[in-house]
């Protein structure tokens, strides 16, 4: 609760002096968050001291404060508590400093320390490795702001559904940990939303085994959807591909993106493919191509065309996969094209 009324106030001279002494670029702070410089109380020297104590050099300290100026408004006690909290999952202080430099906003959000601590301990009990928990702290910090009971509730809902769908007790822990590490944001959903989405799939005649398969393929993204958007996306795909309910189900199992993406996204991607001369029949054969953005598809088609590979005539498998997968496919097509036609077992006619 800091004031952001900048008109009637002057910058705090003491704060400015202390920042200058640390070689902090004050123009950056003025541009980003000038209101920080107007506060009556700031702990510039103290926060810099704690960071230096952890092993941060002068440049690192300046960089952290420039990127997250509100760091200097926290009390040393708050920052020391946060330091102790993050040390529960960091290998050493060197790693901690590196994380603070990369993700200062995550570290300097100190309002939820009790929840953060309870959640860190809960994730450790669950079996998540510390390096995964540190990744969550930096890239998905808001899952730690939930009361631990809420996160436990979501996990219990997932476990119960996994078993109800025919998953085995032996594999459940691995499944949950994999799902969480792929998409920690599932914890931001309510147990009710998760339940409703699973029921939607069952009402649409997906068997328990198929629902489990979709959950694993979608990396938990299904829990961020709702039945209305899924219904619209499925209807759109059914009309475009002119298929029966059973055929649509098979397409969704092949390409869960048909459930996950909204109608405007699917429309845009289909349009991009059709503009490249690709037919609906080809897309229906390899629907996974819809997981790629229009820009990626255009880039890959251009690269393959340069090798004389006509995408319109064949299947779309060569377009699919991650960047690494595509490079492998491209390399194979390239070497095939460059390889001379030579029969190693044919006799050589050499004149004496």
mmCIF file of C-alpha atoms in Angstrom:
data_model
loop_
_atom_site.group_PDB
_atom_site.id
_atom_site.type_symbol
_atom_site.label_atom_id
_atom_site.label_comp_id
_atom_site.label_asym_id
_atom_site.label_seq_id
_atom_site.Cartn_x
_atom_site.Cartn_y
_atom_site.Cartn_z
ATOM 1 C CA UNK A 1 0.000 0.000 0.000
ATOM 2 C CA UNK A 2 2.338 2.698 -1.278
ATOM 3 C CA UNK A 3 1.027 6.001 -2.543
ATOM 4 C CA UNK A 4 1.126 6.521 -6.311
ATOM 5 C CA UNK A 5 0.083 10.188 -6.283
ATOM 6 C CA UNK A 6 3.144 11.687 -8.000
ATOM 7 C CA UNK A 7 1.971 15.261 -8.634
ATOM 8 C CA UNK A 8 2.195 16.789 -5.157
ATOM 9 C CA UNK A 9 5.302 14.975 -3.975
ATOM 10 C CA UNK A 10 9.044 15.253 -4.399
ATOM 11 C CA UNK A 11 11.615 12.527 -4.842
ATOM 12 C CA UNK A 12 13.250 11.367 -1.613
ATOM 13 C CA UNK A 13 16.791 12.872 -1.655
ATOM 14 C CA UNK A 14 18.200 10.263 0.707
ATOM 15 C CA UNK A 15 16.856 7.448 -1.489
ATOM 16 C CA UNK A 16 18.440 9.087 -4.571
ATOM 17 C CA UNK A 17 21.837 9.489 -2.833
ATOM 18 C CA UNK A 18 21.848 5.867 -1.726
ATOM 19 C CA UNK A 19 20.906 4.656 -5.226
ATOM 20 C CA UNK A 20 23.648 6.813 -6.805
ATOM 21 C CA UNK A 21 26.198 5.320 -4.415
ATOM 22 C CA UNK A 22 25.226 1.844 -5.709
ATOM 23 C CA UNK A 23 25.604 2.955 -9.388
ATOM 24 C CA UNK A 24 21.891 2.357 -10.014
ATOM 25 C CA UNK A 25 20.549 3.958 -13.216
ATOM 26 C CA UNK A 26 17.899 6.239 -11.699
ATOM 27 C CA UNK A 27 16.479 7.292 -15.093
ATOM 28 C CA UNK A 28 15.369 3.660 -15.558
ATOM 29 C CA UNK A 29 13.495 3.753 -12.245
ATOM 30 C CA UNK A 30 11.904 7.114 -13.115
ATOM 31 C CA UNK A 31 10.690 5.634 -16.385
ATOM 32 C CA UNK A 32 9.455 2.357 -14.855
ATOM 33 C CA UNK A 33 8.178 3.141 -11.366
ATOM 34 C CA UNK A 34 8.845 6.711 -10.338
ATOM 35 C CA UNK A 35 6.446 6.398 -7.396
ATOM 36 C CA UNK A 36 9.088 4.303 -5.575
ATOM 37 C CA UNK A 37 11.379 7.364 -5.415
ATOM 38 C CA UNK A 38 8.626 9.436 -3.759
ATOM 39 C CA UNK A 39 8.200 7.229 -0.681
ATOM 40 C CA UNK A 40 9.234 8.637 2.696
ATOM 41 C CA UNK A 41 10.924 5.419 3.778
ATOM 42 C CA UNK A 42 13.182 3.190 1.677
ATOM 43 C CA UNK A 43 15.740 0.550 2.706
ATOM 44 C CA UNK A 44 18.255 0.954 -0.119
ATOM 45 C CA UNK A 45 21.471 0.255 1.828
ATOM 46 C CA UNK A 46 19.907 -2.534 3.879
ATOM 47 C CA UNK A 47 18.487 -4.443 0.882
ATOM 48 C CA UNK A 48 21.751 -3.991 -1.038
ATOM 49 C CA UNK A 49 23.619 -5.275 2.041
ATOM 50 C CA UNK A 50 21.489 -8.445 2.222
ATOM 51 C CA UNK A 51 22.044 -9.116 -1.488
ATOM 52 C CA UNK A 52 25.813 -8.543 -1.131
ATOM 53 C CA UNK A 53 25.876 -10.840 1.899
ATOM 54 C CA UNK A 54 24.408 -13.548 -0.371
ATOM 55 C CA UNK A 55 27.227 -13.022 -2.851
ATOM 56 C CA UNK A 56 25.782 -10.474 -5.315
ATOM 57 C CA UNK A 57 28.366 -8.064 -6.757
ATOM 58 C CA UNK A 58 27.736 -4.342 -7.331
ATOM 59 C CA UNK A 59 26.522 -4.774 -10.919
ATOM 60 C CA UNK A 60 24.070 -7.520 -9.905
ATOM 61 C CA UNK A 61 22.672 -5.429 -7.033
ATOM 62 C CA UNK A 62 22.177 -2.427 -9.367
ATOM 63 C CA UNK A 63 20.562 -4.658 -11.999
ATOM 64 C CA UNK A 64 18.109 -6.155 -9.463
ATOM 65 C CA UNK A 65 17.053 -2.736 -8.133
ATOM 66 C CA UNK A 66 16.658 -1.299 -11.645
ATOM 67 C CA UNK A 67 14.425 -4.184 -12.690
ATOM 68 C CA UNK A 68 12.380 -4.254 -9.483
ATOM 69 C CA UNK A 69 12.646 -0.848 -7.765
ATOM 70 C CA UNK A 70 9.989 -1.693 -5.159
ATOM 71 C CA UNK A 71 12.545 -4.100 -3.630
ATOM 72 C CA UNK A 72 13.913 -1.118 -1.650
ATOM 73 C CA UNK A 73 10.525 -0.532 0.021
ATOM 74 C CA UNK A 74 10.579 -3.884 1.831
ATOM 75 C CA UNK A 75 11.956 -4.095 5.338
ATOM 76 C CA UNK A 76 15.173 -6.079 5.900
ATOM 77 C CA UNK A 77 13.143 -8.471 8.126
ATOM 78 C CA UNK A 78 10.743 -9.239 5.229
ATOM 79 C CA UNK A 79 13.629 -9.876 2.827
ATOM 80 C CA UNK A 80 15.508 -12.070 5.286
ATOM 81 C CA UNK A 81 12.337 -14.142 5.801
ATOM 82 C CA UNK A 82 11.969 -14.482 2.029
ATOM 83 C CA UNK A 83 15.640 -15.469 1.759
ATOM 84 C CA UNK A 84 15.152 -18.226 4.359
ATOM 85 C CA UNK A 85 12.017 -19.385 2.541
ATOM 86 C CA UNK A 86 13.678 -19.704 -0.876
ATOM 87 C CA UNK A 87 16.691 -21.418 0.718
ATOM 88 C CA UNK A 88 14.367 -24.345 1.477
ATOM 89 C CA UNK A 89 14.557 -25.236 -2.232
ATOM 90 C CA UNK A 90 17.755 -23.569 -3.510
ATOM 91 C CA UNK A 91 21.005 -25.538 -3.572
ATOM 92 C CA UNK A 92 23.044 -22.558 -2.314
ATOM 93 C CA UNK A 93 23.060 -18.760 -2.107
ATOM 94 C CA UNK A 94 24.810 -18.470 -5.482
ATOM 95 C CA UNK A 95 21.810 -20.113 -7.156
ATOM 96 C CA UNK A 96 19.464 -17.924 -5.090
ATOM 97 C CA UNK A 97 21.155 -14.691 -6.249
ATOM 98 C CA UNK A 98 20.976 -15.869 -9.861
ATOM 99 C CA UNK A 99 17.218 -16.522 -9.481
ATOM 100 C CA UNK A 100 16.618 -13.140 -7.820
ATOM 101 C CA UNK A 101 18.459 -11.403 -10.682
ATOM 102 C CA UNK A 102 16.376 -13.246 -13.292
ATOM 103 C CA UNK A 103 13.016 -13.032 -11.476
ATOM 104 C CA UNK A 104 13.175 -10.147 -8.987
ATOM 105 C CA UNK A 105 9.377 -9.545 -8.923
ATOM 106 C CA UNK A 106 8.739 -13.129 -7.807
ATOM 107 C CA UNK A 107 11.283 -12.880 -4.988
ATOM 108 C CA UNK A 108 10.197 -9.443 -3.744
ATOM 109 C CA UNK A 109 6.515 -10.356 -3.428
ATOM 110 C CA UNK A 110 6.519 -10.917 0.315
ATOM 111 C CA UNK A 111 2.833 -10.537 1.272
ATOM 112 C CA UNK A 112 2.095 -14.262 1.194
ATOM 113 C CA UNK A 113 5.025 -15.684 3.158
ATOM 114 C CA UNK A 114 2.953 -18.033 5.326
ATOM 115 C CA UNK A 115 1.165 -19.478 2.302
ATOM 116 C CA UNK A 116 4.431 -19.691 0.368
ATOM 117 C CA UNK A 117 6.108 -21.678 3.127
ATOM 118 C CA UNK A 118 3.145 -24.045 3.619
ATOM 119 C CA UNK A 119 2.963 -24.679 -0.135
ATOM 120 C CA UNK A 120 6.712 -25.287 -0.501
ATOM 121 C CA UNK A 121 6.524 -27.917 2.268
ATOM 122 C CA UNK A 122 3.388 -29.454 0.696
ATOM 123 C CA UNK A 123 5.071 -29.740 -2.735
ATOM 124 C CA UNK A 124 8.122 -31.345 -1.139
ATOM 125 C CA UNK A 125 5.895 -33.870 0.664
ATOM 126 C CA UNK A 126 4.124 -34.567 -2.619
ATOM 127 C CA UNK A 127 7.464 -35.596 -4.103
ATOM 128 C CA UNK A 128 8.239 -32.644 -6.378
ATOM 129 C CA UNK A 129 11.986 -32.095 -6.745
ATOM 130 C CA UNK A 130 13.405 -28.806 -5.432
ATOM 131 C CA UNK A 131 14.497 -27.680 -8.914
ATOM 132 C CA UNK A 132 10.864 -28.005 -10.098
ATOM 133 C CA UNK A 133 9.636 -26.048 -7.045
ATOM 134 C CA UNK A 134 12.164 -23.243 -7.754
ATOM 135 C CA UNK A 135 10.877 -23.153 -11.341
ATOM 136 C CA UNK A 136 7.339 -22.747 -9.962
ATOM 137 C CA UNK A 137 8.458 -19.990 -7.561
ATOM 138 C CA UNK A 138 9.901 -17.992 -10.450
ATOM 139 C CA UNK A 139 7.551 -18.727 -13.361
ATOM 140 C CA UNK A 140 4.239 -19.416 -11.570
ATOM 141 C CA UNK A 141 4.596 -17.565 -8.236
ATOM 142 C CA UNK A 142 0.835 -17.003 -7.783
ATOM 143 C CA UNK A 143 0.235 -20.720 -7.105
ATOM 144 C CA UNK A 144 2.084 -20.144 -3.808
ATOM 145 C CA UNK A 145 -0.259 -17.307 -2.839
ATOM 146 C CA UNK A 146 -3.179 -19.769 -2.538
ATOM 147 C CA UNK A 147 -3.844 -21.180 0.932
ATOM 148 C CA UNK A 148 -2.260 -24.641 0.998
ATOM 149 C CA UNK A 149 -5.727 -26.201 1.592
ATOM 150 C CA UNK A 150 -6.870 -24.999 -1.836
ATOM 151 C CA UNK A 151 -3.876 -26.566 -3.608
ATOM 152 C CA UNK A 152 -4.362 -29.791 -1.625
ATOM 153 C CA UNK A 153 -8.012 -29.821 -2.639
ATOM 154 C CA UNK A 154 -7.162 -29.542 -6.362
ATOM 155 C CA UNK A 155 -4.552 -32.309 -6.089
ATOM 156 C CA UNK A 156 -7.016 -34.593 -4.257
ATOM 157 C CA UNK A 157 -9.647 -33.953 -6.983
ATOM 158 C CA UNK A 158 -7.100 -34.928 -9.648
ATOM 159 C CA UNK A 159 -6.059 -38.060 -7.746
ATOM 160 C CA UNK A 160 -9.661 -39.143 -7.206
ATOM 161 C CA UNK A 161 -10.537 -38.632 -10.876
ATOM 162 C CA UNK A 162 -7.405 -40.430 -12.046
ATOM 163 C CA UNK A 163 -8.407 -43.514 -10.048
ATOM 164 C CA UNK A 164 -12.091 -43.250 -11.100
ATOM 165 C CA UNK A 165 -11.021 -43.180 -14.745
ATOM 166 C CA UNK A 166 -9.166 -46.450 -14.322
ATOM 167 C CA UNK A 167 -5.671 -45.166 -13.576
ATOM 168 C CA UNK A 168 -3.654 -47.364 -11.233
ATOM 169 C CA UNK A 169 -2.653 -46.458 -7.681
ATOM 170 C CA UNK A 170 0.957 -47.364 -8.583
ATOM 171 C CA UNK A 171 1.139 -44.835 -11.450
ATOM 172 C CA UNK A 172 -0.898 -42.080 -9.822
ATOM 173 C CA UNK A 173 1.989 -40.267 -8.099
ATOM 174 C CA UNK A 174 4.087 -40.190 -11.298
ATOM 175 C CA UNK A 175 1.065 -38.960 -13.292
ATOM 176 C CA UNK A 176 0.298 -36.132 -10.836
ATOM 177 C CA UNK A 177 3.939 -35.000 -10.615
ATOM 178 C CA UNK A 178 4.295 -35.023 -14.417
ATOM 179 C CA UNK A 179 1.045 -33.069 -14.844
ATOM 180 C CA UNK A 180 2.126 -30.478 -12.274
ATOM 181 C CA UNK A 181 5.628 -30.033 -13.665
ATOM 182 C CA UNK A 182 4.214 -29.585 -17.193
ATOM 183 C CA UNK A 183 1.534 -27.123 -16.134
ATOM 184 C CA UNK A 184 1.548 -25.811 -12.542
ATOM 185 C CA UNK A 185 -1.264 -23.358 -13.427
ATOM 186 C CA UNK A 186 -3.818 -26.164 -13.018
ATOM 187 C CA UNK A 187 -3.635 -25.267 -9.327
ATOM 188 C CA UNK A 188 -5.283 -21.929 -10.086
ATOM 189 C CA UNK A 189 -8.486 -23.733 -11.062
ATOM 190 C CA UNK A 190 -11.235 -24.766 -8.715
ATOM 191 C CA UNK A 191 -12.018 -28.414 -8.019
ATOM 192 C CA UNK A 192 -15.526 -27.780 -9.432
ATOM 193 C CA UNK A 193 -14.149 -26.551 -12.795
ATOM 194 C CA UNK A 194 -11.951 -29.646 -13.068
ATOM 195 C CA UNK A 195 -14.926 -31.917 -12.308
ATOM 196 C CA UNK A 196 -17.187 -30.153 -14.858
ATOM 197 C CA UNK A 197 -14.620 -30.424 -17.674
ATOM 198 C CA UNK A 198 -14.132 -34.144 -17.089
ATOM 199 C CA UNK A 199 -17.903 -34.690 -17.040
ATOM 200 C CA UNK A 200 -18.185 -32.762 -20.332
ATOM 201 C CA UNK A 201 -15.805 -35.224 -22.016
ATOM 202 C CA UNK A 202 -17.684 -38.212 -20.613
ATOM 203 C CA UNK A 203 -21.011 -36.794 -21.837
ATOM 204 C CA UNK A 204 -19.435 -36.530 -25.294
ATOM 205 C CA UNK A 205 -18.852 -40.299 -25.303
ATOM 206 C CA UNK A 206 -15.137 -40.323 -24.569
ATOM 207 C CA UNK A 207 -14.386 -43.532 -22.669
ATOM 208 C CA UNK A 208 -12.587 -43.351 -19.313
ATOM 209 C CA UNK A 209 -9.399 -44.571 -21.010
ATOM 210 C CA UNK A 210 -9.703 -41.869 -23.691
ATOM 211 C CA UNK A 211 -10.319 -39.146 -21.083
ATOM 212 C CA UNK A 212 -7.133 -40.249 -19.273
ATOM 213 C CA UNK A 213 -5.263 -40.169 -22.587
ATOM 214 C CA UNK A 214 -6.508 -36.632 -23.267
ATOM 215 C CA UNK A 215 -5.509 -35.433 -19.804
ATOM 216 C CA UNK A 216 -1.960 -36.628 -20.353
ATOM 217 C CA UNK A 217 -1.768 -35.249 -23.906
ATOM 218 C CA UNK A 218 -3.175 -31.857 -22.953
ATOM 219 C CA UNK A 219 -0.649 -31.425 -20.113
ATOM 220 C CA UNK A 220 -3.428 -30.240 -17.840
ATOM 221 C CA UNK A 221 -4.565 -27.404 -20.139
ATOM 222 C CA UNK A 222 -8.016 -28.989 -20.231
ATOM 223 C CA UNK A 223 -8.546 -27.747 -16.686
ATOM 224 C CA UNK A 224 -8.208 -24.146 -17.835
ATOM 225 C CA UNK A 225 -11.091 -24.529 -20.297
ATOM 226 C CA UNK A 226 -14.826 -24.602 -19.860
ATOM 227 C CA UNK A 227 -17.522 -26.748 -21.430
ATOM 228 C CA UNK A 228 -18.915 -23.854 -23.537
ATOM 229 C CA UNK A 229 -15.631 -23.137 -25.365
ATOM 230 C CA UNK A 230 -14.915 -26.867 -25.818
ATOM 231 C CA UNK A 231 -18.412 -27.390 -27.247
ATOM 232 C CA UNK A 232 -17.951 -24.509 -29.727
ATOM 233 C CA UNK A 233 -14.523 -25.736 -30.846
ATOM 234 C CA UNK A 234 -15.794 -29.293 -31.374
ATOM 235 C CA UNK A 235 -18.813 -28.079 -33.358
ATOM 236 C CA UNK A 236 -16.548 -25.917 -35.529
ATOM 237 C CA UNK A 237 -14.236 -28.895 -36.266
ATOM 238 C CA UNK A 238 -17.207 -31.150 -37.017
ATOM 239 C CA UNK A 239 -18.535 -28.676 -39.607
ATOM 240 C CA UNK A 240 -15.150 -28.006 -41.208
ATOM 241 C CA UNK A 241 -14.138 -31.660 -41.516
ATOM 242 C CA UNK A 242 -17.706 -32.823 -42.271
ATOM 243 C CA UNK A 243 -17.383 -35.816 -39.988
ATOM 244 C CA UNK A 244 -19.559 -37.919 -37.694
ATOM 245 C CA UNK A 245 -19.398 -37.719 -33.879
ATOM 246 C CA UNK A 246 -17.252 -40.860 -33.797
ATOM 247 C CA UNK A 247 -14.837 -39.489 -36.421
ATOM 248 C CA UNK A 248 -14.647 -36.177 -34.565
ATOM 249 C CA UNK A 249 -13.745 -38.019 -31.371
ATOM 250 C CA UNK A 250 -10.854 -39.748 -33.178
ATOM 251 C CA UNK A 251 -9.650 -36.392 -34.536
ATOM 252 C CA UNK A 252 -9.704 -34.878 -31.029
ATOM 253 C CA UNK A 253 -7.726 -37.840 -29.664
ATOM 254 C CA UNK A 254 -5.177 -37.347 -32.452
ATOM 255 C CA UNK A 255 -5.079 -33.588 -31.920
ATOM 256 C CA UNK A 256 -6.350 -32.371 -28.498
ATOM 257 C CA UNK A 257 -5.752 -28.800 -29.743
ATOM 258 C CA UNK A 258 -9.176 -29.111 -31.423
ATOM 259 C CA UNK A 259 -10.598 -28.962 -27.886
ATOM 260 C CA UNK A 260 -8.136 -26.540 -26.450
ATOM 261 C CA UNK A 261 -8.033 -23.750 -29.044
ATOM 262 C CA UNK A 262 -10.891 -21.298 -29.404
ATOM 263 C CA UNK A 263 -12.824 -21.048 -32.690
ATOM 264 C CA UNK A 264 -11.046 -17.784 -33.809
ATOM 265 C CA UNK A 265 -7.621 -19.439 -33.344
ATOM 266 C CA UNK A 266 -8.671 -22.581 -35.261
ATOM 267 C CA UNK A 267 -10.189 -20.421 -38.040
ATOM 268 C CA UNK A 268 -7.007 -18.377 -38.410
ATOM 269 C CA UNK A 269 -4.786 -21.466 -38.557
ATOM 270 C CA UNK A 270 -7.019 -23.258 -41.062
ATOM 271 C CA UNK A 271 -7.104 -20.164 -43.253
ATOM 272 C CA UNK A 272 -3.294 -19.963 -43.164
ATOM 273 C CA UNK A 273 -2.974 -23.599 -44.281
ATOM 274 C CA UNK A 274 -5.572 -23.240 -47.053
ATOM 275 C CA UNK A 275 -3.762 -20.140 -48.377
ATOM 276 C CA UNK A 276 -0.649 -22.296 -48.784
ATOM 277 C CA UNK A 277 -2.621 -24.604 -51.072
ATOM 278 C CA UNK A 278 -3.155 -27.330 -48.448
ATOM 279 C CA UNK A 279 -6.515 -29.097 -48.627
ATOM 280 C CA UNK A 280 -9.034 -29.803 -45.850
ATOM 281 C CA UNK A 281 -8.553 -33.537 -46.602
ATOM 282 C CA UNK A 282 -4.798 -33.222 -45.867
ATOM 283 C CA UNK A 283 -5.487 -31.360 -42.606
ATOM 284 C CA UNK A 284 -8.041 -33.965 -41.579
ATOM 285 C CA UNK A 285 -5.416 -36.674 -42.208
ATOM 286 C CA UNK A 286 -2.842 -34.850 -40.040
ATOM 287 C CA UNK A 287 -4.827 -32.519 -37.709
ATOM 288 C CA UNK A 288 -1.807 -32.012 -35.402
ATOM 289 C CA UNK A 289 -0.608 -29.395 -37.894
ATOM 290 C CA UNK A 290 -3.208 -27.078 -36.288
ATOM 291 C CA UNK A 291 -1.035 -26.938 -33.172
ATOM 292 C CA UNK A 292 1.432 -24.786 -35.135
ATOM 293 C CA UNK A 293 1.010 -21.043 -35.600
ATOM 294 C CA UNK A 294 0.487 -19.714 -39.145
ATOM 295 C CA UNK A 295 3.949 -18.086 -39.078
ATOM 296 C CA UNK A 296 5.674 -21.376 -38.190
ATOM 297 C CA UNK A 297 3.748 -23.240 -40.935
ATOM 298 C CA UNK A 298 4.692 -20.609 -43.543
ATOM 299 C CA UNK A 299 8.357 -20.698 -42.519
ATOM 300 C CA UNK A 300 8.516 -24.500 -42.676
ATOM 301 C CA UNK A 301 6.715 -24.724 -46.041
ATOM 302 C CA UNK A 302 9.141 -22.129 -47.458
ATOM 303 C CA UNK A 303 12.155 -24.124 -46.262
ATOM 304 C CA UNK A 304 10.817 -27.401 -47.682
ATOM 305 C CA UNK A 305 9.834 -25.758 -50.997
ATOM 306 C CA UNK A 306 13.415 -24.509 -51.400
ATOM 307 C CA UNK A 307 14.447 -28.189 -51.445
ATOM 308 C CA UNK A 308 11.871 -28.908 -54.134
ATOM 309 C CA UNK A 309 9.567 -30.688 -51.670
ATOM 310 C CA UNK A 310 5.926 -30.138 -52.661
ATOM 311 C CA UNK A 311 3.782 -30.083 -49.533
ATOM 312 C CA UNK A 312 0.538 -29.899 -51.543
ATOM 313 C CA UNK A 313 1.105 -33.336 -53.008
ATOM 314 C CA UNK A 314 1.951 -35.309 -49.878
ATOM 315 C CA UNK A 315 0.997 -35.627 -46.235
ATOM 316 C CA UNK A 316 1.722 -32.925 -43.681
ATOM 317 C CA UNK A 317 3.818 -35.036 -41.285
ATOM 318 C CA UNK A 318 7.014 -33.266 -42.414
ATOM 319 C CA UNK A 319 5.642 -29.955 -41.049
ATOM 320 C CA UNK A 320 4.875 -31.270 -37.578
ATOM 321 C CA UNK A 321 6.706 -31.419 -34.293
ATOM 322 C CA UNK A 322 8.900 -29.101 -32.279
ATOM 323 C CA UNK A 323 11.603 -26.933 -33.849
ATOM 324 C CA UNK A 324 14.107 -29.730 -33.163
ATOM 325 C CA UNK A 325 11.822 -32.388 -34.752
ATOM 326 C CA UNK A 326 11.406 -30.244 -37.854
ATOM 327 C CA UNK A 327 15.154 -29.670 -38.213
ATOM 328 C CA UNK A 328 15.692 -33.471 -38.128
ATOM 329 C CA UNK A 329 13.001 -34.011 -40.826
ATOM 330 C CA UNK A 330 14.429 -31.177 -42.918
ATOM 331 C CA UNK A 331 17.943 -32.611 -42.608
ATOM 332 C CA UNK A 332 16.762 -36.035 -43.816
ATOM 333 C CA UNK A 333 14.976 -34.558 -46.863
ATOM 334 C CA UNK A 334 18.025 -32.415 -47.635
ATOM 335 C CA UNK A 335 20.529 -35.293 -47.458
ATOM 336 C CA UNK A 336 18.223 -37.484 -49.559
ATOM 337 C CA UNK A 337 18.167 -34.766 -52.227
ATOM 338 C CA UNK A 338 21.934 -34.238 -52.162
ATOM 339 C CA UNK A 339 22.894 -37.948 -52.156
ATOM 340 C CA UNK A 340 24.206 -39.052 -55.604
ATOM 341 C CA UNK A 341 22.539 -42.041 -57.230
ATOM 342 C CA UNK A 342 25.175 -44.695 -56.768
ATOM 343 C CA UNK A 343 24.909 -48.440 -56.479
ATOM 344 C CA UNK A 344 27.666 -49.655 -54.138
ATOM 345 C CA UNK A 345 27.498 -53.266 -55.383
ATOM 346 C CA UNK A 346 27.611 -52.491 -59.124
ATOM 347 C CA UNK A 347 30.956 -53.499 -60.783
ATOM 348 C CA UNK A 348 33.245 -50.623 -61.754
ATOM 349 C CA UNK A 349 34.428 -50.634 -65.387
ATOM 350 C CA UNK A 350 37.993 -49.430 -65.235
ATOM 351 C CA UNK A 351 40.145 -49.698 -68.327
ATOM 352 C CA UNK A 352 43.678 -51.092 -67.883
#
